[in-house]
Short mmCIF file of C-alpha atoms in Angstrom, two decimals:
data_model
loop_
_atom_site.label_atom_id
_atom_site.label_comp_id
_atom_site.label_asym_id
_atom_site.label_seq_id
_atom_site.Cartn_x
_atom_site.Cartn_y
_atom_site.Cartn_z
CA MET H 13 -3.16 -38.72 -36.45
CA THR H 14 -6.17 -37.87 -34.29
CA ASP H 15 -6.29 -35.00 -31.80
CA GLN H 16 -6.28 -37.57 -29.01
CA ASP H 17 -3.08 -39.14 -30.39
CA GLN H 18 -1.42 -35.71 -30.62
CA GLN H 19 -2.39 -34.92 -27.05
CA GLN H 20 -0.96 -38.23 -25.86
CA ASP H 21 2.30 -37.56 -27.73
CA GLN H 22 2.54 -34.08 -26.19
CA GLN H 23 2.00 -35.52 -22.74
CA GLN H 24 4.73 -38.08 -23.36
CA ASP H 25 7.12 -35.30 -24.47
CA GLN H 26 6.46 -33.30 -21.32
CA GLN H 27 8.79 -33.60 -18.38
CA PRO H 28 7.42 -35.66 -15.48
CA GLU H 29 5.89 -33.67 -12.66
CA GLU H 30 7.86 -32.85 -9.53
CA ARG H 31 5.30 -33.19 -6.73
CA TYR H 32 5.17 -31.17 -3.52
CA ASP H 33 2.79 -31.07 -0.59
CA LEU H 34 2.72 -27.28 -0.73
CA VAL H 35 3.83 -24.69 -3.28
CA ILE H 36 3.96 -21.00 -2.36
CA VAL H 37 4.43 -18.59 -5.26
CA GLY H 38 5.90 -15.36 -3.93
CA ALA H 39 8.27 -14.61 -1.06
CA GLY H 40 6.88 -11.37 0.33
CA SER H 41 4.23 -12.03 2.98
CA GLY H 42 3.99 -15.56 1.58
CA ASN H 43 7.48 -16.20 2.92
CA SER H 44 6.16 -15.93 6.50
CA ILE H 45 3.79 -18.89 6.18
CA VAL H 46 6.15 -21.85 6.45
CA ASP H 47 7.65 -22.50 9.88
CA GLU H 48 8.51 -25.57 11.94
CA ARG H 49 4.87 -26.66 11.96
CA PHE H 50 5.26 -27.56 8.28
CA ALA H 51 8.33 -29.74 8.92
CA ASP H 52 6.53 -32.91 7.83
CA GLN H 53 5.63 -31.44 4.43
CA ARG H 54 7.62 -31.07 1.25
CA VAL H 55 7.43 -27.37 0.41
CA LEU H 56 8.46 -25.38 -2.65
CA LEU H 57 8.85 -21.61 -2.31
CA VAL H 58 9.00 -19.74 -5.63
CA ASP H 59 10.45 -16.24 -5.93
CA ASP H 60 11.78 -14.84 -9.20
CA GLY H 61 12.36 -11.26 -8.04
CA GLU H 62 15.72 -9.61 -8.59
CA HIS H 63 15.96 -9.28 -4.81
CA PHE H 64 14.49 -11.92 -2.52
CA GLY H 65 11.67 -10.96 -0.19
CA GLY H 66 8.98 -9.13 -2.14
CA THR H 67 8.06 -5.53 -2.87
CA CYS H 68 7.73 -4.11 0.64
CA LEU H 69 11.24 -5.05 1.68
CA ASN H 70 13.08 -4.30 -1.54
CA ALA H 71 11.20 -1.58 -3.43
CA GLY H 72 8.27 -0.47 -1.33
CA CYS H 73 7.32 0.35 2.23
CA ILE H 74 10.65 -0.02 3.99
CA PRO H 75 13.21 1.67 1.71
CA THR H 76 10.80 4.47 0.83
CA LYS H 77 10.20 5.29 4.49
CA MET H 78 13.94 5.31 5.13
CA LEU H 79 14.21 7.89 2.36
CA VAL H 80 11.18 9.78 3.66
CA HIS H 81 12.90 10.26 7.02
CA VAL H 82 15.91 11.80 5.28
CA ALA H 83 13.60 14.12 3.35
CA ASP H 84 11.76 15.03 6.56
CA VAL H 85 15.05 16.10 8.13
CA ALA H 86 15.95 18.19 5.09
CA ALA H 87 12.47 19.72 4.88
CA GLY H 88 12.63 20.71 8.53
CA THR H 89 15.28 23.28 7.72
CA ARG H 90 12.81 25.05 5.45
CA ASP H 91 10.30 25.44 8.26
CA ALA H 92 12.86 26.37 10.90
CA ALA H 93 12.70 30.11 10.20
CA ALA H 94 9.18 30.29 11.64
CA LEU H 95 10.64 28.99 14.90
CA GLY H 96 13.48 31.50 14.99
CA ILE H 97 16.17 29.24 13.58
CA ARG H 98 18.06 29.96 10.38
CA ALA H 99 19.13 26.69 8.80
CA SER H 100 19.79 25.27 5.38
CA VAL H 101 20.92 22.07 3.67
CA ASP H 102 24.50 22.59 2.49
CA ALA H 103 24.73 19.41 0.42
CA VAL H 104 23.00 16.10 -0.22
CA ASP H 105 25.20 13.01 -0.42
CA TRP H 106 22.89 10.74 -2.41
CA PRO H 107 25.35 7.81 -2.65
CA ALA H 108 25.65 7.83 1.15
CA ILE H 109 21.87 8.00 1.55
CA ARG H 110 21.36 5.14 -0.87
CA ALA H 111 24.11 3.08 0.77
CA ARG H 112 22.52 3.50 4.20
CA VAL H 113 19.15 2.33 2.92
CA PHE H 114 20.21 -0.61 0.81
CA GLY H 115 23.12 -1.58 3.00
CA ARG H 116 20.46 -2.63 5.47
CA ILE H 117 17.78 -3.79 3.01
CA ASP H 118 20.01 -5.94 0.82
CA ALA H 119 21.56 -7.65 3.82
CA ILE H 120 18.11 -8.62 5.11
CA SER H 121 17.08 -9.82 1.65
CA GLU H 122 20.21 -11.90 1.25
CA GLY H 123 19.87 -13.35 4.72
CA GLY H 124 16.29 -14.35 3.99
CA ARG H 125 17.33 -16.02 0.76
CA GLU H 126 20.12 -17.96 2.46
CA TRP H 127 17.74 -19.11 5.21
CA ARG H 128 15.18 -20.39 2.73
CA GLU H 129 17.87 -22.15 0.71
CA SER H 130 19.41 -23.99 3.64
CA GLY H 131 17.55 -23.28 6.87
CA MET H 132 14.83 -25.95 6.60
CA ALA H 133 15.54 -29.32 5.02
CA ASN H 134 11.96 -29.74 3.81
CA VAL H 135 11.85 -26.39 1.95
CA THR H 136 13.18 -25.87 -1.57
CA LEU H 137 13.65 -22.35 -2.94
CA LEU H 138 13.13 -21.90 -6.68
CA ARG H 139 14.43 -18.62 -8.13
CA GLU H 140 12.54 -18.85 -11.40
CA SER H 141 9.21 -17.71 -12.81
CA VAL H 142 6.30 -20.13 -13.02
CA GLY H 143 2.89 -20.22 -14.65
CA PHE H 144 -0.10 -22.52 -14.55
CA GLU H 145 -0.35 -25.24 -17.16
CA SER H 146 -3.59 -26.59 -15.72
CA PRO H 147 -5.32 -26.79 -12.32
CA GLY H 148 -2.73 -27.90 -9.77
CA VAL H 149 0.15 -27.98 -12.26
CA LEU H 150 2.74 -25.22 -12.73
CA VAL H 151 5.50 -24.96 -15.32
CA THR H 152 8.76 -23.11 -14.73
CA ALA H 153 10.45 -20.87 -17.29
CA SER H 154 12.93 -23.68 -17.94
CA GLY H 155 10.17 -26.21 -18.58
CA GLN H 156 10.05 -28.08 -15.28
CA ARG H 157 6.53 -29.23 -14.39
CA ILE H 158 5.45 -28.92 -10.76
CA ALA H 159 2.38 -30.42 -9.14
CA ALA H 160 1.11 -29.74 -5.64
CA ASP H 161 -1.68 -30.82 -3.34
CA ARG H 162 -1.95 -27.26 -2.05
CA ILE H 163 -0.94 -23.96 -3.63
CA VAL H 164 -0.67 -20.43 -2.25
CA LEU H 165 -0.64 -17.53 -4.70
CA ALA H 166 1.30 -14.65 -3.15
CA ALA H 167 3.06 -13.36 -6.26
CA GLY H 168 2.35 -9.71 -5.57
CA SER H 169 2.23 -6.94 -8.14
CA ARG H 170 4.40 -4.82 -10.41
CA PRO H 171 4.43 -1.13 -11.36
CA ARG H 172 1.64 -0.07 -13.70
CA PRO H 173 3.11 1.04 -17.04
CA LEU H 174 2.49 4.45 -18.55
CA GLN H 175 0.02 4.48 -21.43
CA ALA H 176 1.94 6.95 -23.53
CA VAL H 177 4.23 6.93 -26.52
CA TYR H 178 7.87 6.60 -25.51
CA ALA H 179 10.94 4.50 -26.15
CA PRO H 180 12.76 2.69 -23.35
CA ASP H 181 15.21 5.06 -21.72
CA PRO H 182 17.56 4.61 -18.74
CA ASP H 183 16.23 7.84 -17.25
CA ILE H 184 12.58 6.75 -17.32
CA HIS H 185 12.00 4.93 -14.05
CA ASP H 186 9.27 3.19 -12.13
CA SER H 187 8.91 2.91 -8.37
CA ASP H 188 10.97 -0.30 -8.36
CA SER H 189 14.04 1.28 -9.96
CA ILE H 190 14.08 4.94 -8.93
CA MET H 191 15.56 4.42 -5.46
CA ARG H 192 18.70 2.74 -6.79
CA ILE H 193 19.75 5.45 -9.24
CA ASP H 194 23.43 6.40 -9.11
CA GLU H 195 22.93 10.14 -8.75
CA LEU H 196 20.10 12.59 -8.26
CA PRO H 197 18.79 14.27 -11.40
CA ALA H 198 18.54 18.04 -11.42
CA SER H 199 14.89 17.75 -12.42
CA LEU H 200 12.27 15.01 -12.29
CA LEU H 201 8.79 14.60 -13.76
CA ILE H 202 6.58 12.36 -11.61
CA VAL H 203 3.56 10.92 -13.40
CA GLY H 204 0.76 10.00 -11.01
CA GLY H 205 -1.41 11.45 -8.27
CA GLY H 206 -1.53 8.63 -5.73
CA TYR H 207 0.39 7.91 -2.57
CA VAL H 208 3.48 6.49 -4.30
CA ALA H 209 3.83 9.64 -6.39
CA ALA H 210 3.17 11.87 -3.37
CA GLU H 211 5.85 10.19 -1.29
CA PHE H 212 8.50 10.33 -4.00
CA ALA H 213 7.63 13.97 -4.74
CA HIS H 214 8.36 14.75 -1.10
CA VAL H 215 11.59 12.75 -1.08
CA PHE H 216 13.17 14.16 -4.21
CA SER H 217 11.95 17.74 -3.93
CA HIS H 218 13.38 18.10 -0.43
CA LEU H 219 16.66 16.51 -1.51
CA GLY H 220 17.12 19.36 -3.98
CA VAL H 221 15.55 17.97 -7.16
CA HIS H 222 13.20 20.24 -9.12
CA VAL H 223 10.05 18.10 -9.16
CA THR H 224 7.02 18.46 -11.41
CA GLN H 225 4.07 16.19 -10.64
CA VAL H 226 1.38 15.51 -13.23
CA ALA H 227 -1.93 13.94 -12.20
CA ARG H 228 -5.01 13.27 -14.29
CA SER H 229 -7.45 14.01 -11.44
CA ALA H 230 -8.42 17.42 -10.10
CA HIS H 231 -6.66 16.80 -6.79
CA LEU H 232 -3.76 14.68 -5.60
CA LEU H 233 -4.69 11.64 -3.51
CA GLY H 234 -8.18 11.81 -4.95
CA ASN H 235 -9.27 8.54 -3.32
CA LEU H 236 -9.09 10.14 0.13
CA ASP H 237 -11.66 12.33 1.83
CA GLN H 238 -12.12 15.46 -0.27
CA ASP H 239 -11.12 17.85 2.51
CA VAL H 240 -7.86 15.95 3.01
CA SER H 241 -7.18 15.64 -0.71
CA THR H 242 -7.84 19.34 -1.29
CA ARG H 243 -5.64 20.42 1.62
CA PHE H 244 -2.81 18.13 0.56
CA THR H 245 -2.92 19.43 -3.02
CA THR H 246 -2.76 23.01 -1.79
CA LEU H 247 0.23 22.26 0.43
CA ALA H 248 1.99 20.21 -2.24
CA ARG H 249 1.88 23.20 -4.60
CA THR H 250 3.96 25.16 -2.08
CA GLN H 251 6.72 22.52 -2.23
CA TRP H 252 6.89 21.28 -5.84
CA ASP H 253 5.23 22.00 -9.16
CA VAL H 254 1.82 20.33 -9.52
CA ILE H 255 -0.19 19.98 -12.71
CA THR H 256 -3.66 18.44 -12.30
CA ASP H 257 -6.41 17.43 -14.73
CA CYS H 258 -3.78 16.38 -17.24
CA GLU H 259 -2.02 13.32 -18.65
CA VAL H 260 1.30 12.63 -20.32
CA GLU H 261 0.84 11.63 -23.96
CA GLU H 262 4.40 11.32 -25.23
CA ILE H 263 7.98 11.30 -23.95
CA GLU H 264 10.96 11.75 -26.23
CA ARG H 265 14.69 12.08 -25.74
CA ASP H 266 16.23 15.41 -26.76
CA GLY H 267 19.92 15.37 -25.95
CA ASP H 268 20.40 15.45 -22.20
CA VAL H 269 16.73 15.95 -21.38
CA LEU H 270 13.45 14.11 -21.68
CA ARG H 271 10.64 16.14 -23.26
CA SER H 272 7.21 15.10 -21.98
CA ARG H 273 4.24 16.31 -24.00
CA LEU H 274 1.07 16.75 -21.95
CA ALA H 275 -2.52 16.43 -23.16
CA SER H 276 -2.81 20.19 -22.65
CA GLY H 277 -0.11 20.69 -25.27
CA HIS H 278 2.49 21.86 -22.79
CA LEU H 279 6.01 20.44 -22.75
CA VAL H 280 7.86 19.56 -19.56
CA GLU H 281 11.63 19.10 -19.87
CA THR H 282 13.40 17.12 -17.15
CA GLU H 283 16.49 15.00 -16.74
CA ALA H 284 14.45 12.02 -15.55
CA VAL H 285 10.88 10.72 -15.39
CA LEU H 286 9.27 8.60 -12.69
CA VAL H 287 6.13 6.68 -13.62
CA ALA H 288 4.20 6.20 -10.36
CA LEU H 289 0.74 5.08 -11.41
CA GLY H 290 0.20 2.34 -8.85
CA ARG H 291 0.63 -1.39 -9.32
CA VAL H 292 -1.04 -4.24 -11.21
CA PRO H 293 -1.41 -7.80 -9.84
CA ASN H 294 0.83 -10.49 -11.31
CA THR H 295 -2.03 -12.81 -12.26
CA ASP H 296 -1.24 -12.62 -15.97
CA THR H 297 2.37 -13.71 -15.49
CA LEU H 298 1.08 -16.73 -13.54
CA ALA H 299 -1.39 -17.60 -16.32
CA VAL H 300 -4.06 -18.26 -13.69
CA ARG H 301 -6.76 -18.54 -16.34
CA ASN H 302 -5.14 -21.81 -17.43
CA ALA H 303 -6.13 -23.13 -14.02
CA GLY H 304 -9.70 -21.91 -14.44
CA TYR H 305 -9.58 -19.53 -11.49
CA ASP H 306 -11.92 -16.55 -11.32
CA VAL H 307 -10.33 -13.15 -11.96
CA HIS H 308 -11.68 -9.65 -11.32
CA GLU H 309 -11.74 -7.13 -14.17
CA ASP H 310 -8.68 -5.40 -12.70
CA GLY H 311 -6.72 -8.67 -12.74
CA ARG H 312 -6.98 -9.72 -9.10
CA VAL H 313 -7.64 -13.36 -8.30
CA VAL H 314 -11.07 -13.81 -6.71
CA VAL H 315 -11.00 -15.18 -3.16
CA ASP H 316 -13.56 -15.74 -0.41
CA ASP H 317 -13.26 -14.46 3.16
CA ARG H 318 -11.07 -17.44 4.05
CA GLN H 319 -8.60 -16.53 1.28
CA ARG H 320 -9.61 -19.54 -0.81
CA VAL H 321 -9.33 -19.02 -4.56
CA LEU H 322 -12.61 -19.33 -6.43
CA ALA H 323 -13.35 -21.06 -9.73
CA GLY H 324 -16.84 -20.70 -11.11
CA GLY H 325 -17.78 -18.96 -7.90
CA GLU H 326 -16.82 -21.92 -5.73
CA PRO H 327 -13.70 -22.35 -3.55
CA VAL H 328 -10.95 -24.53 -5.00
CA PRO H 329 -9.84 -27.08 -2.39
CA GLY H 330 -6.32 -26.37 -1.16
CA VAL H 331 -5.70 -23.23 -3.24
CA PHE H 332 -5.31 -19.89 -1.46
CA ALA H 333 -4.24 -16.37 -2.43
CA LEU H 334 -3.09 -13.36 -0.43
CA GLY H 335 -1.64 -9.89 -0.81
CA ASP H 336 -1.54 -7.72 -3.92
CA ILE H 337 -2.51 -10.54 -6.27
CA SER H 338 -5.97 -10.79 -4.70
CA ALA H 339 -6.53 -8.11 -2.04
CA ASP H 340 -8.80 -5.07 -2.28
CA HIS H 341 -6.03 -3.02 -0.66
CA GLN H 342 -2.42 -3.27 -1.82
CA LEU H 343 -0.99 -2.76 1.65
CA LYS H 344 1.60 -4.78 3.55
CA HIS H 345 -0.41 -4.94 6.77
CA VAL H 346 -3.31 -6.41 4.81
CA ALA H 347 -1.05 -9.01 3.19
CA ASN H 348 0.46 -9.92 6.56
CA HIS H 349 -2.96 -10.49 8.09
CA GLN H 350 -4.03 -12.59 5.13
CA ALA H 351 -0.82 -14.64 5.39
CA ARG H 352 -1.71 -15.47 8.99
CA VAL H 353 -5.19 -16.52 7.87
CA VAL H 354 -3.77 -18.74 5.12
CA GLN H 355 -1.19 -20.23 7.47
CA HIS H 356 -3.91 -21.21 9.96
CA ASN H 357 -6.14 -22.64 7.26
CA LEU H 358 -3.31 -24.74 5.82
CA LEU H 359 -2.56 -26.14 9.27
CA HIS H 360 -6.21 -26.55 10.29
CA PRO H 361 -8.21 -27.42 7.16
CA ASP H 362 -11.21 -28.46 9.26
CA GLU H 363 -11.24 -25.25 11.30
CA LEU H 364 -10.99 -22.49 8.70
CA ILE H 365 -10.90 -18.88 9.81
CA GLY H 366 -11.34 -15.67 7.86
CA GLY H 367 -12.59 -12.16 7.92
CA ALA H 368 -10.92 -8.78 8.37
CA PRO H 369 -10.17 -7.55 11.90
CA GLY H 370 -11.73 -4.16 11.23
CA PRO H 371 -11.42 -1.13 8.94
CA VAL H 372 -8.26 -1.03 6.82
CA PRO H 373 -5.96 1.89 7.64
CA GLN H 374 -3.72 3.59 5.14
CA ALA H 375 -0.90 6.06 5.59
CA VAL H 376 0.77 8.45 3.19
CA PHE H 377 4.30 9.41 4.22
CA SER H 378 4.57 12.66 2.32
CA ARG H 379 4.67 16.21 3.64
CA PRO H 380 2.32 16.53 5.38
CA GLN H 381 1.74 12.98 6.53
CA ILE H 382 -1.72 11.41 6.26
CA GLY H 383 -3.45 8.64 8.19
CA SER H 384 -6.91 7.44 7.23
CA PHE H 385 -9.46 4.65 7.47
CA GLY H 386 -13.12 4.00 6.77
CA LEU H 387 -15.67 6.02 4.87
CA THR H 388 -15.09 9.47 3.49
CA GLU H 389 -17.71 12.10 4.24
CA ALA H 390 -19.16 11.78 0.74
CA GLU H 391 -19.41 7.99 1.00
CA ALA H 392 -21.02 8.18 4.44
CA ARG H 393 -23.64 10.73 3.39
CA GLU H 394 -24.85 8.36 0.69
CA ALA H 395 -25.62 5.76 3.36
CA GLY H 396 -27.44 7.71 6.07
CA PRO H 397 -27.24 10.48 8.67
CA VAL H 398 -23.76 11.81 9.35
CA VAL H 399 -22.05 14.34 11.57
CA THR H 400 -18.48 15.41 10.85
CA ILE H 401 -15.84 17.08 12.97
CA GLU H 402 -12.73 18.82 11.64
CA GLN H 403 -10.42 19.52 14.55
CA PRO H 404 -7.36 21.67 13.72
CA TYR H 405 -3.95 20.95 15.20
CA SER H 406 -3.86 24.65 16.05
CA SER H 407 -6.47 23.99 18.76
CA THR H 408 -3.80 22.19 20.81
CA ALA H 409 -0.68 23.35 22.62
CA TRP H 410 1.44 21.03 20.51
CA GLY H 411 0.00 22.61 17.40
CA TRP H 412 1.13 25.98 18.75
CA ALA H 413 4.61 24.56 19.29
CA LEU H 414 4.69 23.42 15.67
CA GLU H 415 3.26 26.71 14.37
CA ASP H 416 0.87 24.43 12.47
CA THR H 417 -2.12 26.22 10.96
CA THR H 418 -3.02 23.74 8.20
CA SER H 419 -3.30 20.27 9.77
CA PHE H 420 -6.48 18.69 11.12
CA CYS H 421 -8.21 15.54 12.33
CA LYS H 422 -11.55 14.80 10.69
CA LEU H 423 -14.09 12.34 12.09
CA VAL H 424 -17.04 10.94 10.15
CA VAL H 425 -19.70 9.68 12.56
CA ASP H 426 -23.10 8.03 12.32
CA PRO H 427 -24.89 9.95 15.12
CA ARG H 428 -27.41 7.25 15.92
CA ASP H 429 -27.11 5.22 19.14
CA GLY H 430 -24.22 7.12 20.66
CA GLY H 431 -22.22 7.66 17.50
CA THR H 432 -20.50 5.03 15.37
CA LEU H 433 -17.12 6.06 14.01
CA LEU H 434 -17.43 5.45 10.28
CA GLY H 435 -14.13 7.00 9.25
CA ALA H 436 -11.22 9.09 10.43
CA HIS H 437 -8.89 11.19 8.31
CA ILE H 438 -5.85 13.00 9.69
CA ILE H 439 -3.46 15.23 7.78
CA GLY H 440 -0.46 16.56 9.67
CA SER H 441 2.51 15.61 11.81
CA ASP H 442 2.49 11.97 13.02
CA ALA H 443 -0.85 11.29 11.32
CA ALA H 444 0.06 7.66 10.60
CA ALA H 445 0.48 7.03 14.34
CA LEU H 446 -2.37 9.28 15.50
CA ILE H 447 -4.89 7.29 13.48
CA GLN H 448 -4.29 4.14 15.57
CA PRO H 449 -6.41 4.92 18.69
CA LEU H 450 -9.31 5.85 16.44
CA LEU H 451 -8.81 2.68 14.41
CA THR H 452 -8.77 0.63 17.61
CA ALA H 453 -12.04 2.21 18.74
CA ALA H 454 -13.71 1.53 15.41
CA SER H 455 -12.39 -2.03 15.22
CA LEU H 456 -13.70 -2.81 18.72
CA GLY H 457 -17.09 -1.24 18.04
CA GLN H 458 -16.73 1.52 20.62
CA ARG H 459 -19.08 4.49 20.46
CA VAL H 460 -17.85 8.06 20.16
CA THR H 461 -19.90 9.03 23.19
CA GLY H 462 -17.73 8.67 26.29
CA LEU H 463 -14.64 7.51 24.42
CA ALA H 464 -12.54 10.61 25.08
CA ARG H 465 -13.60 10.78 28.74
CA ALA H 466 -12.84 7.13 29.47
CA GLN H 467 -9.05 7.56 29.45
CA TYR H 468 -6.30 10.08 30.12
CA TRP H 469 -4.67 11.93 27.23
CA PRO H 470 -1.08 13.12 27.82
CA HIS H 471 -0.80 16.89 27.88
CA PRO H 472 0.40 18.68 25.84
CA ALA H 473 1.01 15.84 23.35
CA VAL H 474 -0.21 15.90 19.77
CA THR H 475 -2.75 13.22 20.74
CA GLU H 476 -4.86 16.01 22.19
CA VAL H 477 -6.06 16.77 18.68
CA VAL H 478 -7.72 13.32 18.68
CA GLU H 479 -9.11 13.90 22.18
CA ASN H 480 -10.58 17.25 21.17
CA ALA H 481 -12.05 15.79 17.99
CA LEU H 482 -13.76 13.03 19.99
CA LEU H 483 -15.13 15.52 22.53
CA ALA H 484 -16.49 17.67 19.71
CA ALA H 485 -17.99 14.58 18.07
CA GLU H 486 -19.66 13.61 21.35
CA SER H 487 -21.29 17.04 21.52
CA ALA H 488 -22.37 16.85 17.88
CA VAL H 489 -23.92 13.42 18.43
CA ALA H 490 -25.82 14.71 21.48
CA ASP H 491 -27.08 17.72 19.49
CA TRP H 492 -28.25 15.43 16.69
CA ALA H 493 -30.04 13.17 19.17
CA ARG H 494 -31.89 16.11 20.73
CA GLU H 495 -32.89 17.48 17.34
CA ASN H 496 -34.12 14.09 16.15
CA GLY H 497 -35.66 12.81 19.37
CA ALA H 498 -33.21 9.92 19.58
CA GLY H 499 -31.66 8.42 22.68
CA LEU H 500 -28.02 7.65 23.30
CA ALA H 501 -26.72 4.15 23.88
CA PRO H 502 -24.31 3.62 26.79
CA ALA H 503 -20.71 4.46 25.99
CA GLY H 504 -18.93 1.44 24.57
CA ALA H 505 -22.16 -0.32 23.56
CA ASP H 506 -21.74 -2.87 20.81
CA ARG H 507 -22.12 -1.74 17.24
CA PRO H 508 -25.56 -2.66 15.78
#
């Protein structure tokens, strides 16, 4: 029998294709695409997660922040003595905390699943994994073949595994499982130095768990501006044990404890381990290479600025990707924006849109909180002239009220033509909210010069730290212009 005959026989043995107008793989931000405007299309929504609705809802942004708030309340008792109040946490009712979080989360997840199963007659929900057989053809785990005119890849990501020697153990968790544990361990080793690790270290340490965090870099949150990263690492060491410049090589069970051997030779014994090393895109589970799509070295699907998937460097007609499976930033607000772009482009194929609305902000909900966007000082200095401002919270009345001597707002500014805000980095109370007016200014191309003076700033609110930073930046830009014989553009002039 020839190869052609064998191929024909295999094709005959295959199940016939079930054809749809649109297939969306992933029900996180991808779930928001289909509304009544797609009523004339046959749509398949695929989601094989244990809980419907994607990472953010079930194991990411939302439940973690609900836990962070609880930890913030508990941590506040530790700082109360400086304000003249003696307070302590008498007990932590973890089952009640967990029930509050997931009583809300699971109800939303279940409601979303029920809506997608029965809310729109033209939408079918498939709770099964799929992978590409060939371009435009997917195969389910049970062998069903699915073909579509248009496909959206929104399958998200999964926790990055630990590259160490260890056997599966019910007390070794990742960020997807740790929040649903039955009871708090007495001690916890957290492996990782990024924002996921930093947030969980805050949560569990302030709920009474003895936390040890191990990071391979010299500072925690090493991707942030160095001043912020250094300050956060210093403050973290006052709240939980931190070991930097080190990796975990082996974990073994020894009775009731897990013994983690570090590259330094030290042993850390804890009741539980949390692996929090970030996330990897689910491109491999989708077998996207079978479709011939381009893939970055880190596993992300390659897309253009209109979210179209590329193959051989060219956009594939009707195939889009969004969120963690393709994005430079694994952030929900990025995925949501990209979902809106994809939705528009599906509805208006002759009027495609694209592009980011401005710098991408990120927030770390640890203790202290961090809000950041744009270039770090080091990155900016590689590109051209820079002035920086580091404005302490303690320069404001609200900072005095907080007895805050460690928090600050840092601005990174190109001093030419009135000062372009290249980046902003805030560490301290409400940093995730404080970053927004600076982000708005940068996104709209507003100059630093005149920005603080063009509006009122409530006194004595914490926003005054941003006002003072902008005023200081305006002065620094003017000084630079005088020293370099440069003029200033009118306040609010468009970015070059």
